[in-house]
Structure formats: C-alpha cells, structure tokens
DNA sequence: TTTTGTGAAGCGCTTCACAGCT
DNA sequence: AGCTGTGAAGCGCTTCACAAAA
C-alpha cells in the first residue's frame, strides 16, 4: 500500500486504481481508508494525506533503529543492500557477529561490533529491532541475548521457533514455509 | 505445523499440546484436522498419519526442483544454507547469475550456470520454482525470463512488485514490510 | 475419563448497493 | 457525472459447548 502511494507524485488516486495495482477490491480499499476518517473527494484520494494518516494510525511515523545479528552471507547481504531498502522509516545502526575477524574485515556503512558488546550498543543507540541472521544452532541463545539487551522486536531468519518473553515481538521468515506456500498456490 | 509434527517420534500429540506449541486454539486445530477425515483417537493424533494427510491435501507430497537466480550475497546464502533447509520436499537443482565469474568461482553443492542457459536448464531438469535474488533493477526482466522458461512459481526477494502472467504464482518477501509488521505489533 | 469431532453461535473482513458529496 | 463513505448482507474462520468414541 505505502509502496503504491509513494509512486504517485500527481497526488491523487482512486480506489479503482488501487484495486488494479494491489489486487484488493475497491470496496475493501474504500472501507479501510474510511476508518482513517473522511479524506477523499470526488476526484479520489490525496496520496500524501492518506499515506501520512496510515503511518500515524499504525505507529510507523517515526524512525526506528535496527541492527543485524550474525554477519554471514545473509546478514552481510542486509548490511549491503539494507540502507536503500529501509526507506527512511528504519535506520541500520549496528551489526554484530561473534567472529571478531568478520567484524573487522567486512565493509559496511553501519558500524560493526563483536557480539559481546550487544547489550551496551543496543542500549546506547536505542536500537529497537533486530534482524536475526545467525545459524539455527545459535539462534535461541542470540535471541535471549537480544531480549536481555532490551530489544523489542526480532525478525528471525533462522529455521527455529524462538522461545522468548511475550512482550518481545517476533516475526519468522522461514524459507521452507514460503516455498510450501508457493507449492500450495500451484496445487 | 509440519515443523511441530516432525519433532514427535513417539507418534502421538493432542490438540491441547499443539495449541501450546503453535499458539492456535485447540478448537481450531481440531476443526482443521477434522477436514482431513477422522484420524484421531482418545489418546490424541498420530503425528505420522496427520502429517501425511496434510501433505497430500495441500499437494506437498512430491519433491519439487527449485533454482536460485542471482548469486550475490543473498543468493549465495541460499546456495550455502539451502540444502539442509529444504527438508526433502524441495531440491536445489541449479543456480544462475549473469556474471560468469561468479558462476565459476562460487562453490556450491548445486550446479551453477550463466543466466543465458536458464531456459535450457529449467526445462531439462523440470525446475518448478525459483528464488529470485537479483537486484531490484534486474528483477522484472529476470522474472520474465523465468516465466518464458516455464517456471510455475517465484519467491521474490527484490523490493519490486512483479508483473507476470496470472498462471505464475508469486510470493514476495519484502524486508521493509516485515520490519513494518514488527513495528505495528509493538504499537 | 480423556480427547476427538461437530452443530451452533460469534466475529471480522469482504462484497453489495446506494445515498451523498464535490 | 464520478467517486467516496456506509448500512446491510454474505462468507469464512474462530470459539463455544457437548455428544460420541476409545
């Protein structure tokens, strides 16, 4: 949705156009936007206004600091590609790895630290979210360390389900499940 | 779900246990499993039997060949980690990159090919699904090439929405959207 | 007695249909 | 005239409550 709204610089879009672009019916689009208050007119919606109202309604209206934990191929891919992906809503504030070699050798626009400094750095820079990119065996332990460091949300790429206190938000990105979903769509 | 069932070798699990492990209510679990036919008894469910019925019902009961397109950091992460992740349900049959250097230098348990061989290789090895790991600028073009090669599903990691014929299944894994979801959960 | 399987009620999202605004 | 905003109906998933089975 945000993706769609940003593309329009002319500033107006109709629910019918959003339907074509997003695949959701114009009815649903209108109903959802109406929850934000009456914001459209007979020419359509003001993209700027709608985007801003959505951000405020969902709590996406301030920049949050994130970090990458585990700088193997996956983690370093995020270090590399990350900055332009984060769209001013998130800032990559640190990377961590237990292997000091990697921390020193890797190039990155964000500062890199050895894993034992996680607690200190996360607190100092008010880092809220973490991308957990360590191997499966190390994931639970790393997640607990993050929790103890005061992180509030974890995006978990390791194929294990983490046991953490309920106040910590966890989203799992499981490659195997994504492939299964694809296969089911074809079925 | 499959993840849960596989852990049990004793062969039995109750809907209440699944609730604790999965977070879904025992009511929902029982209703869902009941659609497979009556398969439980007063001691619980036979994990083997349920797992197999689910696989058959969802069309996950045969191995599918997959490939990785784009062997940058992200793509090569899958080459590396992939095999043990794929759980006998999928087989990594090929990797492609437009950079011939990478194709020759990278180590991989799966064979690697230059991008221009995509059509030939995909058809020869009956590859059904692709992990699309190329940069955003190259994603649409690569996706069209995959489509023309007869691929049936694409797992897209590039932050663009692909325009493809409707018979091709697409799942998008957008880092930015995952982070937004995390932030919304905390809101 | 424990746990499944299922009618019935509840709930939220989607779709319909159209009044109302510009 | 065109598009939004919204009551009303529809639909699917979840939850409740309990009878049936092992």
Short mmCIF file of C-alpha atoms (C1' of nucleotides) in Angstrom, two decimals:
data_model
loop_
_atom_site.label_atom_id
_atom_site.label_comp_id
_atom_site.label_asym_id
_atom_site.label_seq_id
_atom_site.Cartn_x
_atom_site.Cartn_y
_atom_site.Cartn_z
CA UNK A 1 0.00 0.00 0.00
CA UNK A 2 2.62 2.55 1.05
CA UNK A 3 4.57 1.35 -1.97
CA UNK A 4 1.68 2.30 -4.23
CA UNK A 5 1.03 5.67 -2.70
CA UNK A 6 4.63 6.74 -2.97
CA UNK A 7 4.76 6.20 -6.70
CA UNK A 8 2.18 8.88 -7.40
CA UNK A 9 3.53 12.38 -7.40
CA UNK A 10 0.45 13.87 -9.02
CA UNK A 11 -1.15 13.43 -5.61
CA UNK A 12 -4.43 11.71 -6.46
CA UNK A 13 -5.52 8.11 -6.77
CA UNK A 14 -8.92 6.42 -6.89
CA UNK A 15 -9.96 3.25 -5.14
CA UNK A 16 -10.45 1.64 -8.55
CA UNK A 17 -6.85 2.34 -9.46
CA UNK A 18 -5.63 0.92 -6.17
CA UNK A 19 -7.68 -2.19 -6.90
CA UNK A 20 -5.81 -2.71 -10.17
CA UNK A 21 -2.44 -2.14 -8.56
CA UNK A 22 -2.94 -4.04 -5.32
CA UNK A 23 -5.40 -6.77 -6.23
CA UNK A 24 -7.80 -5.85 -3.40
CA UNK A 25 -11.29 -4.77 -4.32
CA UNK A 26 -12.12 -1.08 -4.44
CA UNK A 27 -14.80 -1.80 -1.80
CA UNK A 28 -12.25 -3.05 0.65
CA UNK A 29 -9.89 -0.20 -0.10
CA UNK A 30 -12.58 2.40 0.49
CA UNK A 31 -13.76 0.73 3.69
CA UNK A 32 -10.24 0.54 5.07
CA UNK A 33 -9.37 4.12 4.22
CA UNK A 34 -12.67 5.32 5.65
CA UNK A 35 -11.54 4.13 9.09
CA UNK A 36 -8.95 6.89 8.94
CA UNK A 37 -11.73 9.48 8.60
CA UNK A 38 -13.21 11.06 5.51
CA UNK A 39 -10.23 12.02 3.45
CA UNK A 40 -11.23 11.51 -0.18
CA UNK A 41 -13.22 13.65 -2.57
CA UNK A 42 -14.96 13.04 -5.88
CA UNK A 43 -11.59 13.10 -7.63
CA UNK A 44 -10.08 10.35 -5.45
CA UNK A 45 -7.70 10.29 -2.52
CA UNK A 46 -4.83 12.63 -1.71
CA UNK A 47 -1.94 10.18 -1.65
CA UNK A 48 0.19 12.26 0.67
CA UNK A 49 -2.58 12.66 3.20
CA UNK A 50 -3.61 9.01 3.14
CA UNK A 51 -0.01 7.83 3.46
CA UNK A 52 0.55 10.05 6.45
CA UNK A 53 -2.68 9.03 8.18
CA UNK A 54 -1.82 5.36 7.71
CA UNK A 55 1.63 5.87 9.18
CA UNK A 56 0.23 7.65 12.20
CA UNK A 57 -2.55 5.08 12.68
CA UNK A 58 -0.12 2.17 12.59
CA UNK A 59 2.66 3.81 14.58
CA UNK A 60 5.03 4.00 11.61
CA UNK A 61 5.53 7.74 11.89
CA UNK A 62 8.96 7.78 13.49
CA UNK A 63 12.32 6.34 12.56
CA UNK A 64 13.39 3.22 14.46
CA UNK A 65 16.92 1.93 14.87
CA UNK A 66 17.62 -1.64 13.83
CA UNK A 67 20.62 -3.95 13.93
CA UNK A 68 21.81 -7.08 12.17
CA UNK A 69 22.93 -10.01 14.30
CA UNK A 70 25.09 -12.56 12.53
CA UNK A 71 27.15 -11.33 9.61
CA UNK A 72 27.35 -14.45 7.47
CA UNK A 73 26.17 -14.33 3.87
CA UNK A 74 22.62 -13.47 4.79
CA UNK A 75 23.48 -10.86 7.41
CA UNK A 76 26.06 -9.15 5.26
CA UNK A 77 23.58 -9.11 2.38
CA UNK A 78 21.41 -6.88 4.56
CA UNK A 79 24.35 -4.69 5.52
CA UNK A 80 25.00 -4.17 1.85
CA UNK A 81 21.55 -3.81 0.40
CA UNK A 82 19.89 -2.54 3.51
CA UNK A 83 20.30 1.17 3.53
CA UNK A 84 18.28 1.98 0.44
CA UNK A 85 15.69 -0.63 1.37
CA UNK A 86 14.89 0.96 4.69
CA UNK A 87 13.12 3.94 3.25
CA UNK A 88 13.76 6.49 5.98
CA UNK A 89 11.50 4.53 8.33
CA UNK A 90 14.32 2.47 9.78
CA UNK A 91 17.99 3.13 10.32
CA UNK A 92 20.60 0.41 10.33
CA UNK A 93 22.53 1.37 13.45
CA UNK A 94 24.79 -1.62 14.09
CA UNK A 95 25.90 -5.09 13.03
CA UNK A 96 27.09 -7.83 15.40
CA UNK A 97 28.98 -11.08 14.98
CA UNK A 98 30.68 -13.43 17.40
CA UNK A 99 33.55 -13.79 14.93
CA UNK A 100 35.81 -10.78 15.52
CA UNK A 101 37.51 -11.34 12.18
CA UNK A 102 34.30 -10.68 10.28
CA UNK A 103 33.61 -7.58 12.32
CA UNK A 104 36.97 -6.15 11.33
CA UNK A 105 37.11 -7.25 7.71
CA UNK A 106 33.58 -6.55 6.45
CA UNK A 107 32.86 -3.21 4.85
CA UNK A 108 29.66 -1.59 5.93
CA UNK A 109 28.07 1.82 6.15
CA UNK A 110 26.85 0.86 9.62
CA UNK A 111 29.31 0.28 12.47
CA UNK A 112 30.09 -3.36 13.31
CA UNK A 113 30.76 -4.75 16.76
CA UNK A 114 31.74 -8.06 18.35
CA UNK A 115 28.80 -9.89 19.83
CA UNK A 116 29.76 -9.31 23.45
CA UNK A 117 29.08 -5.60 23.02
CA UNK A 118 25.44 -6.17 22.03
CA UNK A 119 23.93 -5.10 25.32
CA UNK A 120 25.96 -1.94 25.57
CA UNK A 121 25.49 -0.81 21.97
CA UNK A 122 21.79 -1.63 21.75
CA UNK A 123 21.10 0.45 24.82
CA UNK A 124 23.40 3.30 23.86
CA UNK A 125 21.83 3.75 20.43
CA UNK A 126 18.26 2.88 21.42
CA UNK A 127 18.07 0.02 18.94
CA UNK A 128 14.55 -1.43 18.92
CA UNK A 129 14.54 -4.14 16.26
CA UNK A 130 16.99 -6.86 15.23
CA UNK A 131 17.43 -8.97 12.11
CA UNK A 132 18.50 -12.35 13.43
CA UNK A 133 20.71 -13.96 10.79
CA UNK A 134 22.79 -16.44 12.81
CA UNK A 135 22.86 -20.20 12.13
CA UNK A 136 19.97 -22.25 13.52
CA UNK A 137 22.04 -23.67 16.38
CA UNK A 138 22.92 -20.20 17.65
CA UNK A 139 19.54 -18.54 17.18
CA UNK A 140 17.87 -19.19 20.55
CA UNK A 141 20.90 -18.06 22.50
CA UNK A 142 21.37 -14.93 20.40
CA UNK A 143 17.68 -14.11 20.73
CA UNK A 144 17.89 -14.36 24.51
CA UNK A 145 20.87 -12.04 24.49
CA UNK A 146 18.90 -9.58 22.40
CA UNK A 147 15.96 -9.84 24.76
CA UNK A 148 18.22 -9.19 27.73
CA UNK A 149 19.64 -6.18 25.92
CA UNK A 150 16.21 -4.62 25.74
CA UNK A 151 15.35 -5.20 22.10
CA UNK A 152 11.59 -5.08 21.46
CA UNK A 153 11.23 -6.94 18.17
CA UNK A 154 13.09 -9.67 16.28
CA UNK A 155 12.87 -10.62 12.62
CA UNK A 156 14.03 -14.22 12.72
CA UNK A 157 15.56 -15.80 9.62
CA UNK A 158 16.79 -18.93 11.38
CA UNK A 159 14.60 -22.01 10.85
CA UNK A 160 13.77 -22.45 14.53
CA UNK A 161 10.88 -21.12 16.62
CA UNK A 162 12.23 -18.88 19.36
CA UNK A 163 11.08 -19.05 22.97
CA UNK A 164 11.05 -15.52 24.32
CA UNK A 165 9.09 -13.43 26.81
CA UNK A 166 5.74 -12.44 25.28
CA UNK A 167 6.47 -8.72 25.32
CA UNK A 168 9.03 -9.25 22.57
CA UNK A 169 7.55 -9.28 19.08
CA UNK A 170 8.88 -11.99 16.80
CA UNK A 171 8.31 -12.48 13.09
CA UNK A 172 9.68 -15.56 11.44
CA UNK A 173 10.81 -15.67 7.83
CA UNK A 174 11.04 -19.36 7.03
CA UNK A 175 12.28 -20.17 3.56
CA UNK A 176 10.79 -23.64 3.69
CA UNK A 177 7.33 -22.32 4.59
CA UNK A 178 7.48 -19.76 1.80
CA UNK A 179 8.31 -22.49 -0.69
CA UNK A 180 5.47 -24.60 0.65
CA UNK A 181 3.09 -21.68 0.23
CA UNK A 182 4.18 -21.30 -3.36
CA UNK A 183 3.68 -25.00 -3.98
CA UNK A 184 0.21 -24.86 -2.39
CA UNK A 185 -0.75 -21.90 -4.59
CA UNK A 186 0.03 -24.06 -7.60
CA UNK A 187 -1.95 -27.02 -6.31
CA UNK B 1 2.52 -27.24 11.84
CA UNK B 2 4.67 -29.70 9.90
CA UNK B 3 7.55 -28.44 11.99
CA UNK B 4 5.70 -29.47 15.14
CA UNK B 5 4.63 -32.85 13.94
CA UNK B 6 8.09 -33.83 12.86
CA UNK B 7 9.57 -33.31 16.31
CA UNK B 8 7.48 -36.05 17.86
CA UNK B 9 8.81 -39.51 17.35
CA UNK B 10 6.58 -41.07 19.98
CA UNK B 11 3.84 -40.70 17.42
CA UNK B 12 1.06 -39.04 19.37
CA UNK B 13 0.07 -35.45 20.06
CA UNK B 14 -3.12 -33.87 21.40
CA UNK B 15 -4.80 -30.73 20.14
CA UNK B 16 -4.06 -29.10 23.51
CA UNK B 17 -0.35 -29.71 23.05
CA UNK B 18 -0.44 -28.28 19.54
CA UNK B 19 -2.15 -25.21 20.97
CA UNK B 20 0.75 -24.60 23.35
CA UNK B 21 3.32 -25.12 20.64
CA UNK B 22 1.63 -23.26 17.80
CA UNK B 23 -0.39 -20.58 19.56
CA UNK B 24 -3.62 -21.58 17.78
CA UNK B 25 -6.52 -22.74 19.89
CA UNK B 26 -7.19 -26.44 20.28
CA UNK B 27 -10.64 -25.79 18.79
CA UNK B 28 -9.16 -24.52 15.58
CA UNK B 29 -6.63 -27.31 15.42
CA UNK B 30 -9.30 -29.98 15.86
CA UNK B 31 -11.61 -28.35 13.29
CA UNK B 32 -8.81 -28.09 10.74
CA UNK B 33 -7.61 -31.64 11.21
CA UNK B 34 -11.18 -32.94 11.08
CA UNK B 35 -11.41 -31.75 7.46
CA UNK B 36 -8.86 -34.45 6.66
CA UNK B 37 -11.27 -37.08 7.97
CA UNK B 38 -11.49 -38.70 11.38
CA UNK B 39 -7.95 -39.60 12.22
CA UNK B 40 -7.59 -39.08 15.98
CA UNK B 41 -8.49 -41.21 18.97
CA UNK B 42 -8.89 -40.54 22.67
CA UNK B 43 -5.11 -40.56 23.06
CA UNK B 44 -4.59 -37.82 20.50
CA UNK B 45 -3.45 -37.72 16.89
CA UNK B 46 -1.00 -39.98 15.10
CA UNK B 47 1.61 -37.46 14.00
CA UNK B 48 2.80 -39.51 11.05
CA UNK B 49 -0.68 -40.01 9.70
CA UNK B 50 -1.72 -36.38 10.13
CA UNK B 51 1.49 -35.10 8.55
CA UNK B 52 0.99 -37.32 5.55
CA UNK B 53 -2.67 -36.40 5.11
CA UNK B 54 -1.78 -32.70 5.24
CA UNK B 55 0.91 -33.14 2.64
CA UNK B 56 -1.43 -34.97 0.31
CA UNK B 57 -4.27 -32.47 0.88
CA UNK B 58 -2.03 -29.49 0.12
CA UNK B 59 -0.11 -31.06 -2.74
CA UNK B 60 3.16 -31.19 -0.82
CA UNK B 61 3.59 -34.92 -1.29
CA UNK B 62 6.23 -34.87 -4.00
CA UNK B 63 9.66 -33.33 -4.33
CA UNK B 64 9.91 -30.20 -6.46
CA UNK B 65 13.02 -28.83 -8.12
CA UNK B 66 13.95 -25.23 -7.37
CA UNK B 67 16.66 -22.85 -8.52
CA UNK B 68 18.33 -19.68 -7.29
CA UNK B 69 18.52 -16.73 -9.68
CA UNK B 70 21.11 -14.10 -8.77
CA UNK B 71 24.12 -15.28 -6.82
CA UNK B 72 25.01 -12.15 -4.86
CA UNK B 73 25.22 -12.28 -1.08
CA UNK B 74 21.58 -13.25 -0.67
CA UNK B 75 21.52 -15.83 -3.43
CA UNK B 76 24.75 -17.46 -2.37
CA UNK B 77 23.46 -17.56 1.21
CA UNK B 78 20.72 -19.85 -0.06
CA UNK B 79 23.17 -21.96 -2.02
CA UNK B 80 25.11 -22.47 1.17
CA UNK B 81 22.41 -22.91 3.74
CA UNK B 82 19.77 -24.23 1.42
CA UNK B 83 20.22 -27.93 1.23
CA UNK B 84 19.51 -28.80 4.85
CA UNK B 85 16.69 -26.23 4.93
CA UNK B 86 14.79 -27.85 2.13
CA UNK B 87 13.73 -30.88 4.10
CA UNK B 88 13.41 -33.40 1.27
CA UNK B 89 10.38 -31.53 -0.06
CA UNK B 90 12.45 -29.42 -2.44
CA UNK B 91 15.69 -29.98 -4.26
CA UNK B 92 18.05 -27.19 -5.20
CA UNK B 93 18.75 -28.11 -8.79
CA UNK B 94 20.54 -25.04 -10.18
CA UNK B 95 21.87 -21.55 -9.59
CA UNK B 96 22.06 -18.79 -12.21
CA UNK B 97 23.89 -15.49 -12.46
CA UNK B 98 24.54 -13.12 -15.34
CA UNK B 99 28.10 -12.69 -14.07
CA UNK B 100 30.06 -15.63 -15.46
CA UNK B 101 32.83 -15.03 -12.95
CA UNK B 102 30.56 -15.77 -10.04
CA UNK B 103 29.27 -18.88 -11.70
CA UNK B 104 32.78 -20.21 -12.00
CA UNK B 105 34.19 -19.09 -8.66
CA UNK B 106 31.38 -19.88 -6.22
CA UNK B 107 31.37 -23.24 -4.51
CA UNK B 108 28.04 -24.94 -4.33
CA UNK B 109 26.56 -28.38 -3.98
CA UNK B 110 24.15 -27.46 -6.79
CA UNK B 111 25.40 -26.84 -10.33
CA UNK B 112 25.72 -23.19 -11.37
CA UNK B 113 25.07 -21.79 -14.83
CA UNK B 114 25.33 -18.47 -16.64
CA UNK B 115 21.99 -16.72 -16.93
CA UNK B 116 21.60 -17.28 -20.66
CA UNK B 117 21.23 -21.01 -20.02
CA UNK B 118 18.19 -20.54 -17.80
CA UNK B 119 15.61 -21.66 -20.32
CA UNK B 120 17.50 -24.76 -21.32
CA UNK B 121 18.39 -25.89 -17.80
CA UNK B 122 15.00 -25.18 -16.25
CA UNK B 123 13.30 -27.28 -18.89
CA UNK B 124 15.87 -30.05 -18.84
CA UNK B 125 15.65 -30.55 -15.06
CA UNK B 126 11.93 -29.78 -14.69
CA UNK B 127 12.58 -26.92 -12.30
CA UNK B 128 9.27 -25.56 -11.00
CA UNK B 129 10.14 -22.82 -8.51
CA UNK B 130 12.73 -20.04 -8.42
CA UNK B 131 14.23 -17.91 -5.64
CA UNK B 132 14.65 -14.52 -7.26
CA UNK B 133 17.63 -12.83 -5.58
CA UNK B 134 18.76 -10.31 -8.20
CA UNK B 135 18.97 -6.54 -7.58
CA UNK B 136 15.72 -4.59 -7.82
CA UNK B 137 16.59 -3.12 -11.24
CA UNK B 138 17.04 -6.58 -12.75
CA UNK B 139 14.10 -8.31 -11.10
CA UNK B 140 11.31 -7.72 -13.62
CA UNK B 141 13.45 -8.78 -16.55
CA UNK B 142 14.74 -11.87 -14.77
CA UNK B 143 11.19 -12.79 -13.75
CA UNK B 144 10.02 -12.57 -17.35
CA UNK B 145 12.87 -14.79 -18.42
CA UNK B 146 11.86 -17.30 -15.75
CA UNK B 147 8.26 -17.13 -16.91
CA UNK B 148 9.30 -17.72 -20.50
CA UNK B 149 11.37 -20.69 -19.32
CA UNK B 150 8.26 -22.35 -17.94
CA UNK B 151 8.76 -21.78 -14.23
CA UNK B 152 5.49 -22.01 -12.29
CA UNK B 153 6.29 -20.12 -9.09
CA UNK B 154 8.65 -17.34 -7.99
CA UNK B 155 9.73 -16.39 -4.48
CA UNK B 156 10.70 -12.76 -4.98
CA UNK B 157 13.20 -11.14 -2.63
CA UNK B 158 13.62 -7.98 -4.70
CA UNK B 159 11.70 -4.95 -3.41
CA UNK B 160 9.57 -4.55 -6.53
CA UNK B 161 6.18 -5.97 -7.44
CA UNK B 162 6.49 -8.17 -10.48
CA UNK B 163 4.11 -8.05 -13.44
CA UNK B 164 3.69 -11.59 -14.69
CA UNK B 165 1.01 -13.74 -16.33
CA UNK B 166 -1.54 -14.80 -13.70
CA UNK B 167 -0.77 -18.50 -14.03
CA UNK B 168 2.60 -17.90 -12.40
CA UNK B 169 2.47 -17.89 -8.59
CA UNK B 170 4.47 -15.15 -6.93
CA UNK B 171 5.27 -14.65 -3.26
CA UNK B 172 7.07 -11.52 -2.21
CA UNK B 173 9.43 -11.38 0.75
CA UNK B 174 9.86 -7.68 1.43
CA UNK B 175 12.25 -6.82 4.23
CA UNK B 176 10.72 -3.38 4.67
CA UNK B 177 7.21 -4.79 5.06
CA UNK B 178 8.42 -7.34 7.59
CA UNK B 179 10.00 -4.58 9.63
CA UNK B 180 6.82 -2.53 9.41
CA UNK B 181 4.82 -5.53 10.65
CA UNK B 182 7.15 -5.85 13.60
CA UNK B 183 6.79 -2.15 14.38
CA UNK B 184 2.99 -2.40 14.14
CA UNK B 185 2.98 -5.37 16.52
CA UNK B 186 4.74 -3.19 19.06
CA UNK B 187 2.37 -0.29 18.59
"C1'" DT C 1 -12.05 -40.30 31.79
"C1'" DT C 2 -9.60 -38.12 28.29
"C1'" DT C 3 -9.75 -36.35 23.83
"C1'" DT C 4 -11.82 -36.05 19.41
"C1'" DG C 5 -15.42 -34.33 16.13
"C1'" DT C 6 -19.17 -31.17 15.20
"C1'" DG C 7 -23.66 -28.32 15.39
"C1'" DA C 8 -24.42 -23.60 16.69
"C1'" DA C 9 -23.15 -19.02 17.80
"C1'" DG C 10 -19.88 -15.27 17.32
"C1'" DC C 11 -16.88 -12.18 14.96
"C1'" DG C 12 -14.35 -9.74 11.48
"C1'" DC C 13 -13.46 -8.95 6.87
"C1'" DT C 14 -15.45 -8.67 2.12
"C1'" DT C 15 -18.94 -7.56 -1.11
"C1'" DC C 16 -23.20 -5.32 -2.46
"C1'" DA C 17 -25.92 -1.42 -3.21
"C1'" DC C 18 -26.70 3.20 -2.98
"C1'" DA C 19 -27.02 7.74 -0.75
"C1'" DG C 20 -24.23 11.87 -0.50
"C1'" DC C 21 -20.60 14.94 -1.56
"C1'" DT C 22 -17.80 17.79 -4.93
"C1'" DA D 1 -21.03 12.65 -13.77
"C1'" DG D 2 -17.75 10.47 -10.87
"C1'" DC D 3 -16.11 8.83 -6.73
"C1'" DT D 4 -16.37 8.37 -1.81
"C1'" DG D 5 -18.43 6.64 2.53
"C1'" DT D 6 -21.52 3.43 4.75
"C1'" DG D 7 -25.69 0.46 6.18
"C1'" DA D 8 -26.80 -4.30 5.15
"C1'" DA D 9 -25.94 -8.85 3.63
"C1'" DG D 10 -22.66 -12.52 2.86
"C1'" DC D 11 -18.95 -15.55 3.96
"C1'" DG D 12 -15.29 -17.94 6.23
"C1'" DC D 13 -12.73 -18.69 10.21
"C1'" DT D 14 -12.83 -18.98 15.38
"C1'" DT D 15 -14.88 -20.13 19.65
"C1'" DC D 16 -18.30 -22.41 22.50
"C1'" DA D 17 -20.43 -26.40 24.24
"C1'" DC D 18 -21.20 -31.04 24.29
"C1'" DA D 19 -22.19 -35.64 22.44
"C1'" DA D 20 -19.59 -39.62 20.78
"C1'" DA D 21 -15.64 -42.60 20.72
"C1'" DA D 22 -11.64 -45.12 22.59
#
